[in-house]
């Protein structure tokens, strides 16, 4: 039997998404200990893997869940194969083929922030992570919602309390997704974080989670990290590369300080920068990652380092 953390690591399904599939689609029905903790058996792990594979291949979540619930143990491996899958559903105007279009999910998150309604917010986040994989949830729903919430706060339409409560709820989901994306690396790892003074960490944490979901070793250092700490962490973890987030224009100067310190003290480390103002730091000593999507950014990092990586969420099958 496995704890929810172990089930997440074995199936490649983040803990928030696992809980959403359990609650919304009844893909798994874990046992409970006397203290109320969930326990999952091998069949539950197989169901989670099959669900993830089918959704990644284009199945609507409801359709995939219904098929898995009807399957016996012998059929689960077949469901996770490439056979007999429907064409992939492109995520454009809608988030997959589920009942909630992308714009509606964004609207519900923004509305929950405006009304300071945590119950509505949690339901919208549950549905977002149930409908699509983590990378699409960030690119297509959470990031646009956060931007709209920020705009609403500046216009006085959303209170400080509403903005803070929503941001904290999303941060908790990202942190849980990172925790559930796989085991912490024991050897050399790519370091991801923000330069001193930079605190807008959502994109950096989402990127670190996407890296971890591919099976690549990554250590997330968090926001506001002094240059000397970047240097010591790179030495302590024998880091092949670092990724410095530059979410705001004001963060560019401090990011350049980190780049200069790393280049002076750890010249063997590859330096990448990401975020909305990465181009202000990129140059001879730092390479900008694509900003169009998490998947593209992770793939570019892997290519630059000569690493073979798997599609997000497939690291622990």
mmCIF file with all atom_site columns, C-alpha atoms in Angstrom, residues 55-228:
data_model
loop_
_atom_site.group_PDB
_atom_site.id
_atom_site.type_symbol
_atom_site.label_atom_id
_atom_site.label_alt_id
_atom_site.label_comp_id
_atom_site.label_asym_id
_atom_site.label_entity_id
_atom_site.label_seq_id
_atom_site.pdbx_PDB_ins_code
_atom_site.Cartn_x
_atom_site.Cartn_y
_atom_site.Cartn_z
_atom_site.occupancy
_atom_site.B_iso_or_equiv
_atom_site.pdbx_formal_charge
_atom_site.auth_seq_id
_atom_site.auth_comp_id
_atom_site.auth_asym_id
_atom_site.auth_atom_id
_atom_site.pdbx_PDB_model_num
ATOM 1   C CA . UNK A 1 55  ? -5.889  12.390 -21.144 1.00 0.00 ? 55  UNK A CA 1
ATOM 2   C CA . UNK A 1 56  ? -2.435  13.258 -22.506 1.00 0.00 ? 56  UNK A CA 1
ATOM 3   C CA . UNK A 1 57  ? -3.442  11.421 -25.676 1.00 0.00 ? 57  UNK A CA 1
ATOM 4   C CA . UNK A 1 58  ? -6.587  13.497 -26.116 1.00 0.00 ? 58  UNK A CA 1
ATOM 5   C CA . UNK A 1 59  ? -9.376  11.729 -24.260 1.00 0.00 ? 59  UNK A CA 1
ATOM 6   C CA . UNK A 1 60  ? -11.892 13.916 -22.437 1.00 0.00 ? 60  UNK A CA 1
ATOM 7   C CA . UNK A 1 61  ? -11.536 13.336 -18.669 1.00 0.00 ? 61  UNK A CA 1
ATOM 8   C CA . UNK A 1 62  ? -15.099 12.057 -18.291 1.00 0.00 ? 62  UNK A CA 1
ATOM 9   C CA . UNK A 1 63  ? -14.623 9.656  -21.192 1.00 0.00 ? 63  UNK A CA 1
ATOM 10  C CA . UNK A 1 64  ? -11.281 8.381  -19.874 1.00 0.00 ? 64  UNK A CA 1
ATOM 11  C CA . UNK A 1 65  ? -12.612 7.948  -16.340 1.00 0.00 ? 65  UNK A CA 1
ATOM 12  C CA . UNK A 1 66  ? -15.668 6.025  -17.517 1.00 0.00 ? 66  UNK A CA 1
ATOM 13  C CA . UNK A 1 67  ? -13.481 3.683  -19.558 1.00 0.00 ? 67  UNK A CA 1
ATOM 14  C CA . UNK A 1 68  ? -11.117 3.080  -16.649 1.00 0.00 ? 68  UNK A CA 1
ATOM 15  C CA . UNK A 1 69  ? -13.927 2.449  -14.179 1.00 0.00 ? 69  UNK A CA 1
ATOM 16  C CA . UNK A 1 70  ? -15.321 -0.196 -16.526 1.00 0.00 ? 70  UNK A CA 1
ATOM 17  C CA . UNK A 1 71  ? -11.958 -1.928 -17.020 1.00 0.00 ? 71  UNK A CA 1
ATOM 18  C CA . UNK A 1 72  ? -10.734 -4.953 -15.141 1.00 0.00 ? 72  UNK A CA 1
ATOM 19  C CA . UNK A 1 73  ? -7.142  -5.276 -13.961 1.00 0.00 ? 73  UNK A CA 1
ATOM 20  C CA . UNK A 1 74  ? -6.020  -6.917 -17.185 1.00 0.00 ? 74  UNK A CA 1
ATOM 21  C CA . UNK A 1 75  ? -7.331  -4.096 -19.358 1.00 0.00 ? 75  UNK A CA 1
ATOM 22  C CA . UNK A 1 76  ? -5.570  -1.242 -17.556 1.00 0.00 ? 76  UNK A CA 1
ATOM 23  C CA . UNK A 1 77  ? -2.223  -1.866 -19.253 1.00 0.00 ? 77  UNK A CA 1
ATOM 24  C CA . UNK A 1 78  ? -3.941  -1.846 -22.649 1.00 0.00 ? 78  UNK A CA 1
ATOM 25  C CA . UNK A 1 79  ? -5.631  1.445  -21.841 1.00 0.00 ? 79  UNK A CA 1
ATOM 26  C CA . UNK A 1 80  ? -2.251  3.023  -21.165 1.00 0.00 ? 80  UNK A CA 1
ATOM 27  C CA . UNK A 1 81  ? -0.892  1.890  -24.555 1.00 0.00 ? 81  UNK A CA 1
ATOM 28  C CA . UNK A 1 82  ? -1.041  3.763  -27.845 1.00 0.00 ? 82  UNK A CA 1
ATOM 29  C CA . UNK A 1 83  ? -3.817  1.597  -29.244 1.00 0.00 ? 83  UNK A CA 1
ATOM 30  C CA . UNK A 1 84  ? -7.347  2.738  -30.031 1.00 0.00 ? 84  UNK A CA 1
ATOM 31  C CA . UNK A 1 85  ? -7.008  6.297  -28.801 1.00 0.00 ? 85  UNK A CA 1
ATOM 32  C CA . UNK A 1 86  ? -9.135  9.101  -30.218 1.00 0.00 ? 86  UNK A CA 1
ATOM 33  C CA . UNK A 1 87  ? -7.466  12.028 -31.950 1.00 0.00 ? 87  UNK A CA 1
ATOM 34  C CA . UNK A 1 88  ? -5.870  14.551 -29.605 1.00 0.00 ? 88  UNK A CA 1
ATOM 35  C CA . UNK A 1 89  ? -8.144  17.408 -28.674 1.00 0.00 ? 89  UNK A CA 1
ATOM 36  C CA . UNK A 1 90  ? -6.349  20.713 -29.118 1.00 0.00 ? 90  UNK A CA 1
ATOM 37  C CA . UNK A 1 91  ? -6.640  23.110 -26.220 1.00 0.00 ? 91  UNK A CA 1
ATOM 38  C CA . UNK A 1 92  ? -7.742  26.349 -27.789 1.00 0.00 ? 92  UNK A CA 1
ATOM 39  C CA . UNK A 1 93  ? -11.017 27.988 -26.922 1.00 0.00 ? 93  UNK A CA 1
ATOM 40  C CA . UNK A 1 94  ? -11.720 25.203 -24.464 1.00 0.00 ? 94  UNK A CA 1
ATOM 41  C CA . UNK A 1 95  ? -9.701  23.258 -21.930 1.00 0.00 ? 95  UNK A CA 1
ATOM 42  C CA . UNK A 1 96  ? -9.801  19.806 -23.564 1.00 0.00 ? 96  UNK A CA 1
ATOM 43  C CA . UNK A 1 97  ? -13.252 18.388 -24.174 1.00 0.00 ? 97  UNK A CA 1
ATOM 44  C CA . UNK A 1 98  ? -14.553 18.842 -20.658 1.00 0.00 ? 98  UNK A CA 1
ATOM 45  C CA . UNK A 1 99  ? -17.600 20.842 -19.667 1.00 0.00 ? 99  UNK A CA 1
ATOM 46  C CA . UNK A 1 100 ? -15.775 24.010 -18.605 1.00 0.00 ? 100 UNK A CA 1
ATOM 47  C CA . UNK A 1 101 ? -14.199 26.180 -21.324 1.00 0.00 ? 101 UNK A CA 1
ATOM 48  C CA . UNK A 1 102 ? -10.923 27.852 -20.519 1.00 0.00 ? 102 UNK A CA 1
ATOM 49  C CA . UNK A 1 103 ? -12.432 31.310 -20.439 1.00 0.00 ? 103 UNK A CA 1
ATOM 50  C CA . UNK A 1 104 ? -15.126 30.173 -18.021 1.00 0.00 ? 104 UNK A CA 1
ATOM 51  C CA . UNK A 1 105 ? -12.554 28.746 -15.633 1.00 0.00 ? 105 UNK A CA 1
ATOM 52  C CA . UNK A 1 106 ? -10.565 31.970 -15.772 1.00 0.00 ? 106 UNK A CA 1
ATOM 53  C CA . UNK A 1 107 ? -13.747 33.950 -15.165 1.00 0.00 ? 107 UNK A CA 1
ATOM 54  C CA . UNK A 1 108 ? -14.667 31.833 -12.154 1.00 0.00 ? 108 UNK A CA 1
ATOM 55  C CA . UNK A 1 109 ? -11.210 32.284 -10.596 1.00 0.00 ? 109 UNK A CA 1
ATOM 56  C CA . UNK A 1 110 ? -11.301 36.046 -11.155 1.00 0.00 ? 110 UNK A CA 1
ATOM 57  C CA . UNK A 1 111 ? -14.864 36.260 -9.841  1.00 0.00 ? 111 UNK A CA 1
ATOM 58  C CA . UNK A 1 112 ? -13.890 34.299 -6.728  1.00 0.00 ? 112 UNK A CA 1
ATOM 59  C CA . UNK A 1 113 ? -11.075 36.793 -6.114  1.00 0.00 ? 113 UNK A CA 1
ATOM 60  C CA . UNK A 1 114 ? -13.471 39.711 -6.491  1.00 0.00 ? 114 UNK A CA 1
ATOM 61  C CA . UNK A 1 115 ? -16.034 38.174 -4.134  1.00 0.00 ? 115 UNK A CA 1
ATOM 62  C CA . UNK A 1 116 ? -13.419 36.786 -1.726  1.00 0.00 ? 116 UNK A CA 1
ATOM 63  C CA . UNK A 1 117 ? -15.079 33.393 -2.150  1.00 0.00 ? 117 UNK A CA 1
ATOM 64  C CA . UNK A 1 118 ? -12.593 30.630 -1.260  1.00 0.00 ? 118 UNK A CA 1
ATOM 65  C CA . UNK A 1 119 ? -15.087 27.804 -1.843  1.00 0.00 ? 119 UNK A CA 1
ATOM 66  C CA . UNK A 1 120 ? -15.706 28.895 -5.457  1.00 0.00 ? 120 UNK A CA 1
ATOM 67  C CA . UNK A 1 121 ? -11.989 29.380 -5.973  1.00 0.00 ? 121 UNK A CA 1
ATOM 68  C CA . UNK A 1 122 ? -11.134 25.879 -4.750  1.00 0.00 ? 122 UNK A CA 1
ATOM 69  C CA . UNK A 1 123 ? -13.819 24.354 -6.978  1.00 0.00 ? 123 UNK A CA 1
ATOM 70  C CA . UNK A 1 124 ? -12.482 26.221 -10.011 1.00 0.00 ? 124 UNK A CA 1
ATOM 71  C CA . UNK A 1 125 ? -8.922  25.115 -9.245  1.00 0.00 ? 125 UNK A CA 1
ATOM 72  C CA . UNK A 1 126 ? -10.050 21.515 -8.724  1.00 0.00 ? 126 UNK A CA 1
ATOM 73  C CA . UNK A 1 127 ? -11.777 21.511 -12.095 1.00 0.00 ? 127 UNK A CA 1
ATOM 74  C CA . UNK A 1 128 ? -8.807  23.121 -13.834 1.00 0.00 ? 128 UNK A CA 1
ATOM 75  C CA . UNK A 1 129 ? -6.367  20.487 -12.639 1.00 0.00 ? 129 UNK A CA 1
ATOM 76  C CA . UNK A 1 130 ? -8.870  17.693 -13.273 1.00 0.00 ? 130 UNK A CA 1
ATOM 77  C CA . UNK A 1 131 ? -9.412  18.693 -16.892 1.00 0.00 ? 131 UNK A CA 1
ATOM 78  C CA . UNK A 1 132 ? -5.860  19.167 -18.149 1.00 0.00 ? 132 UNK A CA 1
ATOM 79  C CA . UNK A 1 133 ? -2.289  18.371 -17.311 1.00 0.00 ? 133 UNK A CA 1
ATOM 80  C CA . UNK A 1 134 ? -0.286  20.735 -15.151 1.00 0.00 ? 134 UNK A CA 1
ATOM 81  C CA . UNK A 1 135 ? 1.496   22.587 -17.962 1.00 0.00 ? 135 UNK A CA 1
ATOM 82  C CA . UNK A 1 136 ? -1.737  23.497 -19.741 1.00 0.00 ? 136 UNK A CA 1
ATOM 83  C CA . UNK A 1 137 ? -3.398  24.459 -16.466 1.00 0.00 ? 137 UNK A CA 1
ATOM 84  C CA . UNK A 1 138 ? -0.645  27.003 -15.882 1.00 0.00 ? 138 UNK A CA 1
ATOM 85  C CA . UNK A 1 139 ? -0.307  28.364 -19.416 1.00 0.00 ? 139 UNK A CA 1
ATOM 86  C CA . UNK A 1 140 ? -3.989  28.441 -20.377 1.00 0.00 ? 140 UNK A CA 1
ATOM 87  C CA . UNK A 1 141 ? -5.816  29.142 -17.115 1.00 0.00 ? 141 UNK A CA 1
ATOM 88  C CA . UNK A 1 142 ? -3.790  30.152 -14.051 1.00 0.00 ? 142 UNK A CA 1
ATOM 89  C CA . UNK A 1 143 ? -1.394  32.614 -15.679 1.00 0.00 ? 143 UNK A CA 1
ATOM 90  C CA . UNK A 1 144 ? -4.153  34.498 -17.561 1.00 0.00 ? 144 UNK A CA 1
ATOM 91  C CA . UNK A 1 145 ? -6.284  34.513 -14.382 1.00 0.00 ? 145 UNK A CA 1
ATOM 92  C CA . UNK A 1 146 ? -3.459  35.963 -12.303 1.00 0.00 ? 146 UNK A CA 1
ATOM 93  C CA . UNK A 1 147 ? -2.907  38.682 -14.880 1.00 0.00 ? 147 UNK A CA 1
ATOM 94  C CA . UNK A 1 148 ? -6.586  39.603 -14.853 1.00 0.00 ? 148 UNK A CA 1
ATOM 95  C CA . UNK A 1 149 ? -6.638  39.629 -11.061 1.00 0.00 ? 149 UNK A CA 1
ATOM 96  C CA . UNK A 1 150 ? -3.626  41.951 -11.030 1.00 0.00 ? 150 UNK A CA 1
ATOM 97  C CA . UNK A 1 151 ? -5.336  44.274 -13.493 1.00 0.00 ? 151 UNK A CA 1
ATOM 98  C CA . UNK A 1 152 ? -8.507  44.202 -11.412 1.00 0.00 ? 152 UNK A CA 1
ATOM 99  C CA . UNK A 1 153 ? -6.563  45.095 -8.280  1.00 0.00 ? 153 UNK A CA 1
ATOM 100 C CA . UNK A 1 154 ? -4.940  48.065 -10.021 1.00 0.00 ? 154 UNK A CA 1
ATOM 101 C CA . UNK A 1 155 ? -8.375  49.298 -11.157 1.00 0.00 ? 155 UNK A CA 1
ATOM 102 C CA . UNK A 1 156 ? -9.790  48.902 -7.666  1.00 0.00 ? 156 UNK A CA 1
ATOM 103 C CA . UNK A 1 157 ? -12.208 46.148 -8.736  1.00 0.00 ? 157 UNK A CA 1
ATOM 104 C CA . UNK A 1 158 ? -10.535 43.466 -6.595  1.00 0.00 ? 158 UNK A CA 1
ATOM 105 C CA . UNK A 1 159 ? -9.542  44.090 -2.991  1.00 0.00 ? 159 UNK A CA 1
ATOM 106 C CA . UNK A 1 160 ? -6.092  43.494 -1.575  1.00 0.00 ? 160 UNK A CA 1
ATOM 107 C CA . UNK A 1 161 ? -7.590  40.682 0.497   1.00 0.00 ? 161 UNK A CA 1
ATOM 108 C CA . UNK A 1 162 ? -9.119  39.066 -2.588  1.00 0.00 ? 162 UNK A CA 1
ATOM 109 C CA . UNK A 1 163 ? -5.874  39.312 -4.537  1.00 0.00 ? 163 UNK A CA 1
ATOM 110 C CA . UNK A 1 164 ? -3.814  37.929 -1.650  1.00 0.00 ? 164 UNK A CA 1
ATOM 111 C CA . UNK A 1 165 ? -6.205  35.074 -0.860  1.00 0.00 ? 165 UNK A CA 1
ATOM 112 C CA . UNK A 1 166 ? -6.350  33.960 -4.488  1.00 0.00 ? 166 UNK A CA 1
ATOM 113 C CA . UNK A 1 167 ? -2.599  34.243 -4.971  1.00 0.00 ? 167 UNK A CA 1
ATOM 114 C CA . UNK A 1 168 ? -1.969  32.177 -1.846  1.00 0.00 ? 168 UNK A CA 1
ATOM 115 C CA . UNK A 1 169 ? -4.424  29.489 -2.963  1.00 0.00 ? 169 UNK A CA 1
ATOM 116 C CA . UNK A 1 170 ? -2.730  29.217 -6.355  1.00 0.00 ? 170 UNK A CA 1
ATOM 117 C CA . UNK A 1 171 ? 0.701   29.202 -4.724  1.00 0.00 ? 171 UNK A CA 1
ATOM 118 C CA . UNK A 1 172 ? -0.373  26.298 -2.514  1.00 0.00 ? 172 UNK A CA 1
ATOM 119 C CA . UNK A 1 173 ? -1.515  24.352 -5.582  1.00 0.00 ? 173 UNK A CA 1
ATOM 120 C CA . UNK A 1 174 ? 1.781   24.980 -7.366  1.00 0.00 ? 174 UNK A CA 1
ATOM 121 C CA . UNK A 1 175 ? 3.770   23.937 -4.307  1.00 0.00 ? 175 UNK A CA 1
ATOM 122 C CA . UNK A 1 176 ? 1.706   20.756 -3.966  1.00 0.00 ? 176 UNK A CA 1
ATOM 123 C CA . UNK A 1 177 ? 2.203   19.993 -7.649  1.00 0.00 ? 177 UNK A CA 1
ATOM 124 C CA . UNK A 1 178 ? 5.961   20.422 -7.263  1.00 0.00 ? 178 UNK A CA 1
ATOM 125 C CA . UNK A 1 179 ? 5.994   18.174 -4.206  1.00 0.00 ? 179 UNK A CA 1
ATOM 126 C CA . UNK A 1 180 ? 3.996   15.518 -6.023  1.00 0.00 ? 180 UNK A CA 1
ATOM 127 C CA . UNK A 1 181 ? 5.964   15.666 -9.279  1.00 0.00 ? 181 UNK A CA 1
ATOM 128 C CA . UNK A 1 182 ? 8.670   13.281 -8.147  1.00 0.00 ? 182 UNK A CA 1
ATOM 129 C CA . UNK A 1 183 ? 11.402  12.636 -5.592  1.00 0.00 ? 183 UNK A CA 1
ATOM 130 C CA . UNK A 1 184 ? 13.967  15.258 -4.657  1.00 0.00 ? 184 UNK A CA 1
ATOM 131 C CA . UNK A 1 185 ? 17.248  14.831 -6.570  1.00 0.00 ? 185 UNK A CA 1
ATOM 132 C CA . UNK A 1 186 ? 20.125  13.229 -4.687  1.00 0.00 ? 186 UNK A CA 1
ATOM 133 C CA . UNK A 1 187 ? 22.872  14.194 -7.128  1.00 0.00 ? 187 UNK A CA 1
ATOM 134 C CA . UNK A 1 188 ? 23.636  17.154 -9.380  1.00 0.00 ? 188 UNK A CA 1
ATOM 135 C CA . UNK A 1 189 ? 20.581  19.260 -10.100 1.00 0.00 ? 189 UNK A CA 1
ATOM 136 C CA . UNK A 1 190 ? 19.496  22.291 -12.080 1.00 0.00 ? 190 UNK A CA 1
ATOM 137 C CA . UNK A 1 191 ? 18.834  25.204 -9.729  1.00 0.00 ? 191 UNK A CA 1
ATOM 138 C CA . UNK A 1 192 ? 15.738  27.354 -10.292 1.00 0.00 ? 192 UNK A CA 1
ATOM 139 C CA . UNK A 1 193 ? 14.912  30.520 -8.392  1.00 0.00 ? 193 UNK A CA 1
ATOM 140 C CA . UNK A 1 194 ? 14.757  34.304 -8.352  1.00 0.00 ? 194 UNK A CA 1
ATOM 141 C CA . UNK A 1 195 ? 17.446  36.954 -7.854  1.00 0.00 ? 195 UNK A CA 1
ATOM 142 C CA . UNK A 1 196 ? 17.690  39.113 -4.705  1.00 0.00 ? 196 UNK A CA 1
ATOM 143 C CA . UNK A 1 197 ? 14.686  41.356 -4.249  1.00 0.00 ? 197 UNK A CA 1
ATOM 144 C CA . UNK A 1 198 ? 12.493  39.384 -6.661  1.00 0.00 ? 198 UNK A CA 1
ATOM 145 C CA . UNK A 1 199 ? 9.410   37.876 -5.036  1.00 0.00 ? 199 UNK A CA 1
ATOM 146 C CA . UNK A 1 200 ? 6.973   37.121 -7.863  1.00 0.00 ? 200 UNK A CA 1
ATOM 147 C CA . UNK A 1 201 ? 7.719   33.409 -7.921  1.00 0.00 ? 201 UNK A CA 1
ATOM 148 C CA . UNK A 1 202 ? 4.682   31.790 -9.559  1.00 0.00 ? 202 UNK A CA 1
ATOM 149 C CA . UNK A 1 203 ? 6.255   31.318 -12.993 1.00 0.00 ? 203 UNK A CA 1
ATOM 150 C CA . UNK A 1 204 ? 9.568   30.078 -11.587 1.00 0.00 ? 204 UNK A CA 1
ATOM 151 C CA . UNK A 1 205 ? 7.810   27.528 -9.372  1.00 0.00 ? 205 UNK A CA 1
ATOM 152 C CA . UNK A 1 206 ? 5.607   26.393 -12.256 1.00 0.00 ? 206 UNK A CA 1
ATOM 153 C CA . UNK A 1 207 ? 8.700   25.982 -14.449 1.00 0.00 ? 207 UNK A CA 1
ATOM 154 C CA . UNK A 1 208 ? 10.533  23.985 -11.766 1.00 0.00 ? 208 UNK A CA 1
ATOM 155 C CA . UNK A 1 209 ? 7.473   21.745 -11.432 1.00 0.00 ? 209 UNK A CA 1
ATOM 156 C CA . UNK A 1 210 ? 7.326   21.155 -15.181 1.00 0.00 ? 210 UNK A CA 1
ATOM 157 C CA . UNK A 1 211 ? 11.031  20.261 -15.196 1.00 0.00 ? 211 UNK A CA 1
ATOM 158 C CA . UNK A 1 212 ? 10.543  17.824 -12.336 1.00 0.00 ? 212 UNK A CA 1
ATOM 159 C CA . UNK A 1 213 ? 7.572   16.210 -14.083 1.00 0.00 ? 213 UNK A CA 1
ATOM 160 C CA . UNK A 1 214 ? 9.810   15.239 -16.999 1.00 0.00 ? 214 UNK A CA 1
ATOM 161 C CA . UNK A 1 215 ? 12.192  13.362 -14.704 1.00 0.00 ? 215 UNK A CA 1
ATOM 162 C CA . UNK A 1 216 ? 15.030  15.902 -14.923 1.00 0.00 ? 216 UNK A CA 1
ATOM 163 C CA . UNK A 1 217 ? 16.748  16.684 -11.590 1.00 0.00 ? 217 UNK A CA 1
ATOM 164 C CA . UNK A 1 218 ? 15.784  20.127 -10.325 1.00 0.00 ? 218 UNK A CA 1
ATOM 165 C CA . UNK A 1 219 ? 16.083  21.993 -7.042  1.00 0.00 ? 219 UNK A CA 1
ATOM 166 C CA . UNK A 1 220 ? 13.791  24.963 -6.496  1.00 0.00 ? 220 UNK A CA 1
ATOM 167 C CA . UNK A 1 221 ? 15.495  27.698 -4.435  1.00 0.00 ? 221 UNK A CA 1
ATOM 168 C CA . UNK A 1 222 ? 12.591  30.130 -4.211  1.00 0.00 ? 222 UNK A CA 1
ATOM 169 C CA . UNK A 1 223 ? 12.442  33.931 -4.342  1.00 0.00 ? 223 UNK A CA 1
ATOM 170 C CA . UNK A 1 224 ? 14.842  36.665 -3.195  1.00 0.00 ? 224 UNK A CA 1
ATOM 171 C CA . UNK A 1 225 ? 18.086  34.652 -3.259  1.00 0.00 ? 225 UNK A CA 1
ATOM 172 C CA . UNK A 1 226 ? 21.342  36.629 -2.833  1.00 0.00 ? 226 UNK A CA 1
ATOM 173 C CA . UNK A 1 227 ? 24.042  36.213 -5.459  1.00 0.00 ? 227 UNK A CA 1
ATOM 174 C CA . UNK A 1 228 ? 26.438  34.574 -3.006  1.00 0.00 ? 228 UNK A CA 1
#
